[in-house]
Amino acid sequence: MQAEFQNRNVRFDPDSLLEEYGDYLFRYALVRVRNRDVAEDMVQETLLAAVRGKEQYRGQASVRTWLVGIVKHKILDYFRKRQREHSFDATSSEASAGNDLFDSSGKWKTFPSHWSESPAKLLEKKEFWEKFESCMTQMPERLANIFGLRELDGLETAEICKILDISTTNLHVMLYRARMRLARCLDANWFEREQRKKGK
């Protein structure tokens, strides 16, 4: 890793990492924890952990991807500490209402056709990320947290349920709610606009 940074004329220290990756990491953390102070602390902890653990970097992924992996662990630790602060009561009837859209694990059966790019590619676009961030902040905090753990962090159902102390049924219901809210918001604020642009 040191060689990579030397080639790019970047010093391997927290200040240099903050300048190059700080904004991205902050926005990633802020979407997840919805608290600027907490997000800033996570970024600082992530950069310090990266410097201390630089020998663990093997160059198999980009530096940014490596740093995101570290901040994800910070986010999971944050949620674990808060897991008992809120309780939820979600009904299975609402989950069944989405069976035509999602499978038994809560994933899209058929990805909306006008969402022509994968979520990973879309999130690389700064303008889309801004709309995504706005939609996430409009969502109830618990729904946004669950969506993030599943879709951004890639956690399995059992692990999310353990972290948040909820049942599988409640998780699927809340994932349904989160995906529907996000889909409606992105449709209105991104995809419809992009289609209008293409139609011009």
PDB file of C-alpha atoms in Angstrom:
ATOM      1  CA  MET A   1       0.000   0.000   0.000  1.00  0.00           C
ATOM      2  CA  GLN A   2       2.833   2.350   0.738  1.00  0.00           C
ATOM      3  CA  ALA A   3       4.089   1.827  -2.810  1.00  0.00           C
ATOM      4  CA  GLU A   4       0.673   2.720  -4.213  1.00  0.00           C
ATOM      5  CA  PHE A   5       0.577   5.924  -2.202  1.00  0.00           C
ATOM      6  CA  GLN A   6       4.085   6.866  -3.141  1.00  0.00           C
ATOM      7  CA  ASN A   7       3.263   6.418  -6.817  1.00  0.00           C
ATOM      8  CA  ARG A   8       0.311   8.696  -6.396  1.00  0.00           C
ATOM      9  CA  ASN A   9       2.285  11.199  -4.320  1.00  0.00           C
ATOM     10  CA  VAL A  10      -0.008  10.749  -1.331  1.00  0.00           C
ATOM     11  CA  ARG A  11       1.445  10.466   2.136  1.00  0.00           C
ATOM     12  CA  PHE A  12       0.131   7.524   4.108  1.00  0.00           C
ATOM     13  CA  ASP A  13      -1.181   9.462   7.077  1.00  0.00           C
ATOM     14  CA  PRO A  14      -4.658  10.405   8.358  1.00  0.00           C
ATOM     15  CA  ASP A  15      -4.553  13.936   6.926  1.00  0.00           C
ATOM     16  CA  SER A  16      -3.699  12.738   3.416  1.00  0.00           C
ATOM     17  CA  LEU A  17      -6.313  10.019   3.527  1.00  0.00           C
ATOM     18  CA  LEU A  18      -8.877  12.486   4.840  1.00  0.00           C
ATOM     19  CA  GLU A  19      -8.204  14.888   1.969  1.00  0.00           C
ATOM     20  CA  GLU A  20      -8.598  12.197  -0.685  1.00  0.00           C
ATOM     21  CA  TYR A  21     -11.301   9.948   0.747  1.00  0.00           C
ATOM     22  CA  GLY A  22     -12.840  11.868   3.642  1.00  0.00           C
ATOM     23  CA  ASP A  23     -15.820  13.336   1.796  1.00  0.00           C
ATOM     24  CA  TYR A  24     -16.878  10.005   0.316  1.00  0.00           C
ATOM     25  CA  LEU A  25     -16.518   8.166   3.622  1.00  0.00           C
ATOM     26  CA  PHE A  26     -18.394  10.895   5.476  1.00  0.00           C
ATOM     27  CA  ARG A  27     -21.322  10.821   3.076  1.00  0.00           C
ATOM     28  CA  TYR A  28     -21.411   7.025   3.192  1.00  0.00           C
ATOM     29  CA  ALA A  29     -21.464   7.034   6.996  1.00  0.00           C
ATOM     30  CA  LEU A  30     -23.937   9.923   7.228  1.00  0.00           C
ATOM     31  CA  VAL A  31     -26.508   8.118   5.083  1.00  0.00           C
ATOM     32  CA  ARG A  32     -26.263   5.190   7.476  1.00  0.00           C
ATOM     33  CA  VAL A  33     -26.178   6.832  10.915  1.00  0.00           C
ATOM     34  CA  ARG A  34     -27.930  10.146  10.120  1.00  0.00           C
ATOM     35  CA  ASN A  35     -25.892  12.039  12.650  1.00  0.00           C
ATOM     36  CA  ARG A  36     -23.093  14.338  11.477  1.00  0.00           C
ATOM     37  CA  ASP A  37     -21.064  14.098  14.681  1.00  0.00           C
ATOM     38  CA  VAL A  38     -21.233  10.306  14.709  1.00  0.00           C
ATOM     39  CA  ALA A  39     -20.360  10.144  11.005  1.00  0.00           C
ATOM     40  CA  GLU A  40     -17.356  12.439  11.490  1.00  0.00           C
ATOM     41  CA  ASP A  41     -16.128  10.293  14.396  1.00  0.00           C
ATOM     42  CA  MET A  42     -16.489   7.172  12.260  1.00  0.00           C
ATOM     43  CA  VAL A  43     -14.412   8.691   9.473  1.00  0.00           C
ATOM     44  CA  GLN A  44     -11.647   9.643  11.898  1.00  0.00           C
ATOM     45  CA  GLU A  45     -11.683   6.177  13.472  1.00  0.00           C
ATOM     46  CA  THR A  46     -11.643   4.580  10.017  1.00  0.00           C
ATOM     47  CA  LEU A  47      -8.624   6.564   8.859  1.00  0.00           C
ATOM     48  CA  LEU A  48      -6.703   5.869  12.053  1.00  0.00           C
ATOM     49  CA  ALA A  49      -7.514   2.165  11.746  1.00  0.00           C
ATOM     50  CA  ALA A  50      -6.311   2.232   8.123  1.00  0.00           C
ATOM     51  CA  VAL A  51      -2.978   3.764   9.090  1.00  0.00           C
ATOM     52  CA  ARG A  52      -2.480   1.338  11.948  1.00  0.00           C
ATOM     53  CA  GLY A  53      -3.485  -1.640   9.812  1.00  0.00           C
ATOM     54  CA  LYS A  54      -1.879  -0.610   6.514  1.00  0.00           C
ATOM     55  CA  GLU A  55       0.035  -3.880   6.352  1.00  0.00           C
ATOM     56  CA  GLN A  56      -3.265  -5.726   5.978  1.00  0.00           C
ATOM     57  CA  TYR A  57      -3.944  -4.044   2.640  1.00  0.00           C
ATOM     58  CA  ARG A  58      -3.000  -6.404  -0.195  1.00  0.00           C
ATOM     59  CA  GLY A  59      -3.987  -4.272  -3.187  1.00  0.00           C
ATOM     60  CA  GLN A  60      -6.745  -6.648  -4.283  1.00  0.00           C
ATOM     61  CA  ALA A  61      -9.262  -3.787  -4.191  1.00  0.00           C
ATOM     62  CA  SER A  62      -9.044  -0.025  -4.483  1.00  0.00           C
ATOM     63  CA  VAL A  63      -8.018   1.977  -1.429  1.00  0.00           C
ATOM     64  CA  ARG A  64     -11.499   3.485  -1.277  1.00  0.00           C
ATOM     65  CA  THR A  65     -13.135   0.048  -1.265  1.00  0.00           C
ATOM     66  CA  TRP A  66     -10.762  -1.013   1.508  1.00  0.00           C
ATOM     67  CA  LEU A  67     -11.629   2.055   3.569  1.00  0.00           C
ATOM     68  CA  VAL A  68     -15.358   1.516   3.013  1.00  0.00           C
ATOM     69  CA  GLY A  69     -14.907  -1.994   4.384  1.00  0.00           C
ATOM     70  CA  ILE A  70     -13.437  -0.519   7.548  1.00  0.00           C
ATOM     71  CA  VAL A  71     -16.174   2.081   7.984  1.00  0.00           C
ATOM     72  CA  LYS A  72     -18.805  -0.640   7.483  1.00  0.00           C
ATOM     73  CA  HIS A  73     -17.450  -2.401  10.566  1.00  0.00           C
ATOM     74  CA  LYS A  74     -17.705   0.873  12.494  1.00  0.00           C
ATOM     75  CA  ILE A  75     -21.321   1.234  11.386  1.00  0.00           C
ATOM     76  CA  LEU A  76     -22.170  -2.313  12.464  1.00  0.00           C
ATOM     77  CA  ASP A  77     -20.601  -1.703  15.871  1.00  0.00           C
ATOM     78  CA  TYR A  78     -22.699   1.467  16.162  1.00  0.00           C
ATOM     79  CA  PHE A  79     -25.927  -0.398  15.423  1.00  0.00           C
ATOM     80  CA  ARG A  80     -25.066  -3.221  17.788  1.00  0.00           C
ATOM     81  CA  LYS A  81     -24.706  -0.708  20.623  1.00  0.00           C
ATOM     82  CA  ARG A  82     -28.082   0.812  19.794  1.00  0.00           C
ATOM     83  CA  GLN A  83     -29.972  -2.394  19.091  1.00  0.00           C
ATOM     84  CA  ARG A  84     -32.169  -2.225  22.175  1.00  0.00           C
ATOM     85  CA  GLU A  85     -33.091   1.452  21.967  1.00  0.00           C
ATOM     86  CA  HIS A  86     -36.121   0.895  19.744  1.00  0.00           C
ATOM     87  CA  SER A  87     -38.709  -1.796  19.351  1.00  0.00           C
ATOM     88  CA  PHE A  88     -40.800  -2.650  16.305  1.00  0.00           C
ATOM     89  CA  ASP A  89     -44.095  -4.252  15.549  1.00  0.00           C
ATOM     90  CA  ALA A  90     -44.516  -5.121  11.906  1.00  0.00           C
ATOM     91  CA  THR A  91     -47.385  -7.193  10.594  1.00  0.00           C
ATOM     92  CA  SER A  92     -47.040 -10.092   8.186  1.00  0.00           C
ATOM     93  CA  SER A  93     -50.064  -8.845   6.243  1.00  0.00           C
ATOM     94  CA  GLU A  94     -48.070  -5.906   4.942  1.00  0.00           C
ATOM     95  CA  ALA A  95     -45.241  -8.176   3.903  1.00  0.00           C
ATOM     96  CA  SER A  96     -47.606 -10.400   1.963  1.00  0.00           C
ATOM     97  CA  ALA A  97     -48.860  -7.350   0.097  1.00  0.00           C
ATOM     98  CA  GLY A  98     -45.479  -7.129  -1.566  1.00  0.00           C
ATOM     99  CA  ASN A  99     -45.219 -10.741  -2.660  1.00  0.00           C
ATOM    100  CA  ASP A 100     -45.787  -9.771  -6.281  1.00  0.00           C
ATOM    101  CA  LEU A 101     -42.725  -7.519  -6.135  1.00  0.00           C
ATOM    102  CA  PHE A 102     -40.302  -9.306  -3.790  1.00  0.00           C
ATOM    103  CA  ASP A 103     -39.240 -12.882  -3.099  1.00  0.00           C
ATOM    104  CA  SER A 104     -39.306 -14.633   0.286  1.00  0.00           C
ATOM    105  CA  SER A 105     -36.023 -12.982   1.319  1.00  0.00           C
ATOM    106  CA  GLY A 106     -37.314  -9.503   0.489  1.00  0.00           C
ATOM    107  CA  LYS A 107     -35.332  -9.057  -2.730  1.00  0.00           C
ATOM    108  CA  TRP A 108     -36.820  -7.748  -5.984  1.00  0.00           C
ATOM    109  CA  LYS A 109     -38.292 -10.567  -8.086  1.00  0.00           C
ATOM    110  CA  THR A 110     -37.896  -8.407 -11.163  1.00  0.00           C
ATOM    111  CA  PHE A 111     -35.674  -5.342 -10.988  1.00  0.00           C
ATOM    112  CA  PRO A 112     -37.578  -2.315 -12.385  1.00  0.00           C
ATOM    113  CA  SER A 113     -36.839  -2.224 -16.113  1.00  0.00           C
ATOM    114  CA  HIS A 114     -36.219   1.519 -16.231  1.00  0.00           C
ATOM    115  CA  TRP A 115     -33.534   1.138 -13.563  1.00  0.00           C
ATOM    116  CA  SER A 116     -31.134   0.318 -16.354  1.00  0.00           C
ATOM    117  CA  GLU A 117     -27.951   0.397 -14.259  1.00  0.00           C
ATOM    118  CA  SER A 118     -27.035  -1.682 -11.247  1.00  0.00           C
ATOM    119  CA  PRO A 119     -27.178  -0.011  -7.802  1.00  0.00           C
ATOM    120  CA  ALA A 120     -23.381  -0.283  -7.501  1.00  0.00           C
ATOM    121  CA  LYS A 121     -22.859   1.610 -10.760  1.00  0.00           C
ATOM    122  CA  LEU A 122     -25.490   4.201  -9.900  1.00  0.00           C
ATOM    123  CA  LEU A 123     -23.874   4.919  -6.543  1.00  0.00           C
ATOM    124  CA  GLU A 124     -20.645   5.809  -8.350  1.00  0.00           C
ATOM    125  CA  LYS A 125     -22.446   8.808  -9.835  1.00  0.00           C
ATOM    126  CA  LYS A 126     -22.213  11.819  -7.579  1.00  0.00           C
ATOM    127  CA  GLU A 127     -25.531  13.280  -8.710  1.00  0.00           C
ATOM    128  CA  PHE A 128     -27.366   9.990  -8.150  1.00  0.00           C
ATOM    129  CA  TRP A 129     -25.713   9.584  -4.736  1.00  0.00           C
ATOM    130  CA  GLU A 130     -27.082  12.995  -3.733  1.00  0.00           C
ATOM    131  CA  LYS A 131     -30.624  11.930  -4.690  1.00  0.00           C
ATOM    132  CA  PHE A 132     -30.154   8.556  -2.995  1.00  0.00           C
ATOM    133  CA  GLU A 133     -28.907  10.277   0.158  1.00  0.00           C
ATOM    134  CA  SER A 134     -31.922  12.600   0.130  1.00  0.00           C
ATOM    135  CA  CYS A 135     -34.330   9.677  -0.263  1.00  0.00           C
ATOM    136  CA  MET A 136     -32.651   7.777   2.557  1.00  0.00           C
ATOM    137  CA  THR A 137     -32.911  10.738   4.940  1.00  0.00           C
ATOM    138  CA  GLN A 138     -36.639  11.060   4.173  1.00  0.00           C
ATOM    139  CA  MET A 139     -37.129   7.438   5.267  1.00  0.00           C
ATOM    140  CA  PRO A 140     -37.813   6.603   8.933  1.00  0.00           C
ATOM    141  CA  GLU A 141     -34.476   5.983  10.591  1.00  0.00           C
ATOM    142  CA  ARG A 142     -35.076   2.328  11.425  1.00  0.00           C
ATOM    143  CA  LEU A 143     -36.114   1.505   7.856  1.00  0.00           C
ATOM    144  CA  ALA A 144     -33.073   3.296   6.460  1.00  0.00           C
ATOM    145  CA  ASN A 145     -30.813   1.388   8.853  1.00  0.00           C
ATOM    146  CA  ILE A 146     -32.247  -1.977   7.841  1.00  0.00           C
ATOM    147  CA  PHE A 147     -32.068  -1.167   4.146  1.00  0.00           C
ATOM    148  CA  GLY A 148     -28.444  -0.111   4.550  1.00  0.00           C
ATOM    149  CA  LEU A 149     -27.451  -3.233   6.445  1.00  0.00           C
ATOM    150  CA  ARG A 150     -29.008  -5.432   3.781  1.00  0.00           C
ATOM    151  CA  GLU A 151     -28.293  -3.608   0.533  1.00  0.00           C
ATOM    152  CA  LEU A 152     -25.202  -1.515   1.248  1.00  0.00           C
ATOM    153  CA  ASP A 153     -23.427  -3.814   3.689  1.00  0.00           C
ATOM    154  CA  GLY A 154     -24.679  -7.099   2.246  1.00  0.00           C
ATOM    155  CA  LEU A 155     -25.551  -8.694   5.577  1.00  0.00           C
ATOM    156  CA  GLU A 156     -27.659 -11.848   5.665  1.00  0.00           C
ATOM    157  CA  THR A 157     -31.081 -12.005   7.301  1.00  0.00           C
ATOM    158  CA  ALA A 158     -29.913 -13.867  10.416  1.00  0.00           C
ATOM    159  CA  GLU A 159     -27.108 -11.401  11.115  1.00  0.00           C
ATOM    160  CA  ILE A 160     -29.353  -8.341  10.729  1.00  0.00           C
ATOM    161  CA  CYS A 161     -31.960  -9.878  13.022  1.00  0.00           C
ATOM    162  CA  LYS A 162     -29.290 -10.562  15.633  1.00  0.00           C
ATOM    163  CA  ILE A 163     -27.821  -7.052  15.432  1.00  0.00           C
ATOM    164  CA  LEU A 164     -31.197  -5.312  15.681  1.00  0.00           C
ATOM    165  CA  ASP A 165     -32.927  -7.906  17.878  1.00  0.00           C
ATOM    166  CA  ILE A 166     -35.912  -8.358  15.562  1.00  0.00           C
ATOM    167  CA  SER A 167     -37.700 -11.349  14.051  1.00  0.00           C
ATOM    168  CA  THR A 168     -37.295 -12.528  10.474  1.00  0.00           C
ATOM    169  CA  THR A 169     -40.906 -11.556   9.753  1.00  0.00           C
ATOM    170  CA  ASN A 170     -40.355  -8.028  11.031  1.00  0.00           C
ATOM    171  CA  LEU A 171     -37.188  -7.718   8.989  1.00  0.00           C
ATOM    172  CA  HIS A 172     -38.926  -8.731   5.756  1.00  0.00           C
ATOM    173  CA  VAL A 173     -41.804  -6.346   6.427  1.00  0.00           C
ATOM    174  CA  MET A 174     -39.467  -3.442   7.111  1.00  0.00           C
ATOM    175  CA  LEU A 175     -37.331  -4.259   4.076  1.00  0.00           C
ATOM    176  CA  TYR A 176     -40.503  -4.176   1.999  1.00  0.00           C
ATOM    177  CA  ARG A 177     -41.462  -0.796   3.431  1.00  0.00           C
ATOM    178  CA  ALA A 178     -37.963   0.579   2.903  1.00  0.00           C
ATOM    179  CA  ARG A 179     -37.664  -0.645  -0.679  1.00  0.00           C
ATOM    180  CA  MET A 180     -41.081   0.691  -1.634  1.00  0.00           C
ATOM    181  CA  ARG A 181     -40.365   4.109  -0.128  1.00  0.00           C
ATOM    182  CA  LEU A 182     -36.967   4.276  -1.792  1.00  0.00           C
ATOM    183  CA  ALA A 183     -38.316   3.082  -5.143  1.00  0.00           C
ATOM    184  CA  ARG A 184     -41.045   5.729  -5.155  1.00  0.00           C
ATOM    185  CA  CYS A 185     -38.620   8.459  -4.147  1.00  0.00           C
ATOM    186  CA  LEU A 186     -35.980   7.521  -6.719  1.00  0.00           C
ATOM    187  CA  ASP A 187     -38.592   7.114  -9.425  1.00  0.00           C
ATOM    188  CA  ALA A 188     -39.831  10.634  -8.796  1.00  0.00           C
ATOM    189  CA  ASN A 189     -36.478  12.310  -8.260  1.00  0.00           C
ATOM    190  CA  TRP A 190     -34.088  10.448 -10.543  1.00  0.00           C
ATOM    191  CA  PHE A 191     -35.366   7.839 -12.984  1.00  0.00           C
ATOM    192  CA  GLU A 192     -38.317   9.784 -14.364  1.00  0.00           C
ATOM    193  CA  ARG A 193     -36.091  12.807 -14.847  1.00  0.00           C
ATOM    194  CA  GLU A 194     -33.421  10.727 -16.571  1.00  0.00           C
ATOM    195  CA  GLN A 195     -36.016   9.227 -18.896  1.00  0.00           C
ATOM    196  CA  ARG A 196     -37.287  12.697 -19.760  1.00  0.00           C
ATOM    197  CA  LYS A 197     -33.732  13.701 -20.617  1.00  0.00           C
ATOM    198  CA  LYS A 198     -33.347  10.715 -22.933  1.00  0.00           C
ATOM    199  CA  GLY A 199     -36.664  11.499 -24.582  1.00  0.00           C
ATOM    200  CA  LYS A 200     -35.566  14.985 -25.589  1.00  0.00           C
TER     201      LYS A 200
END
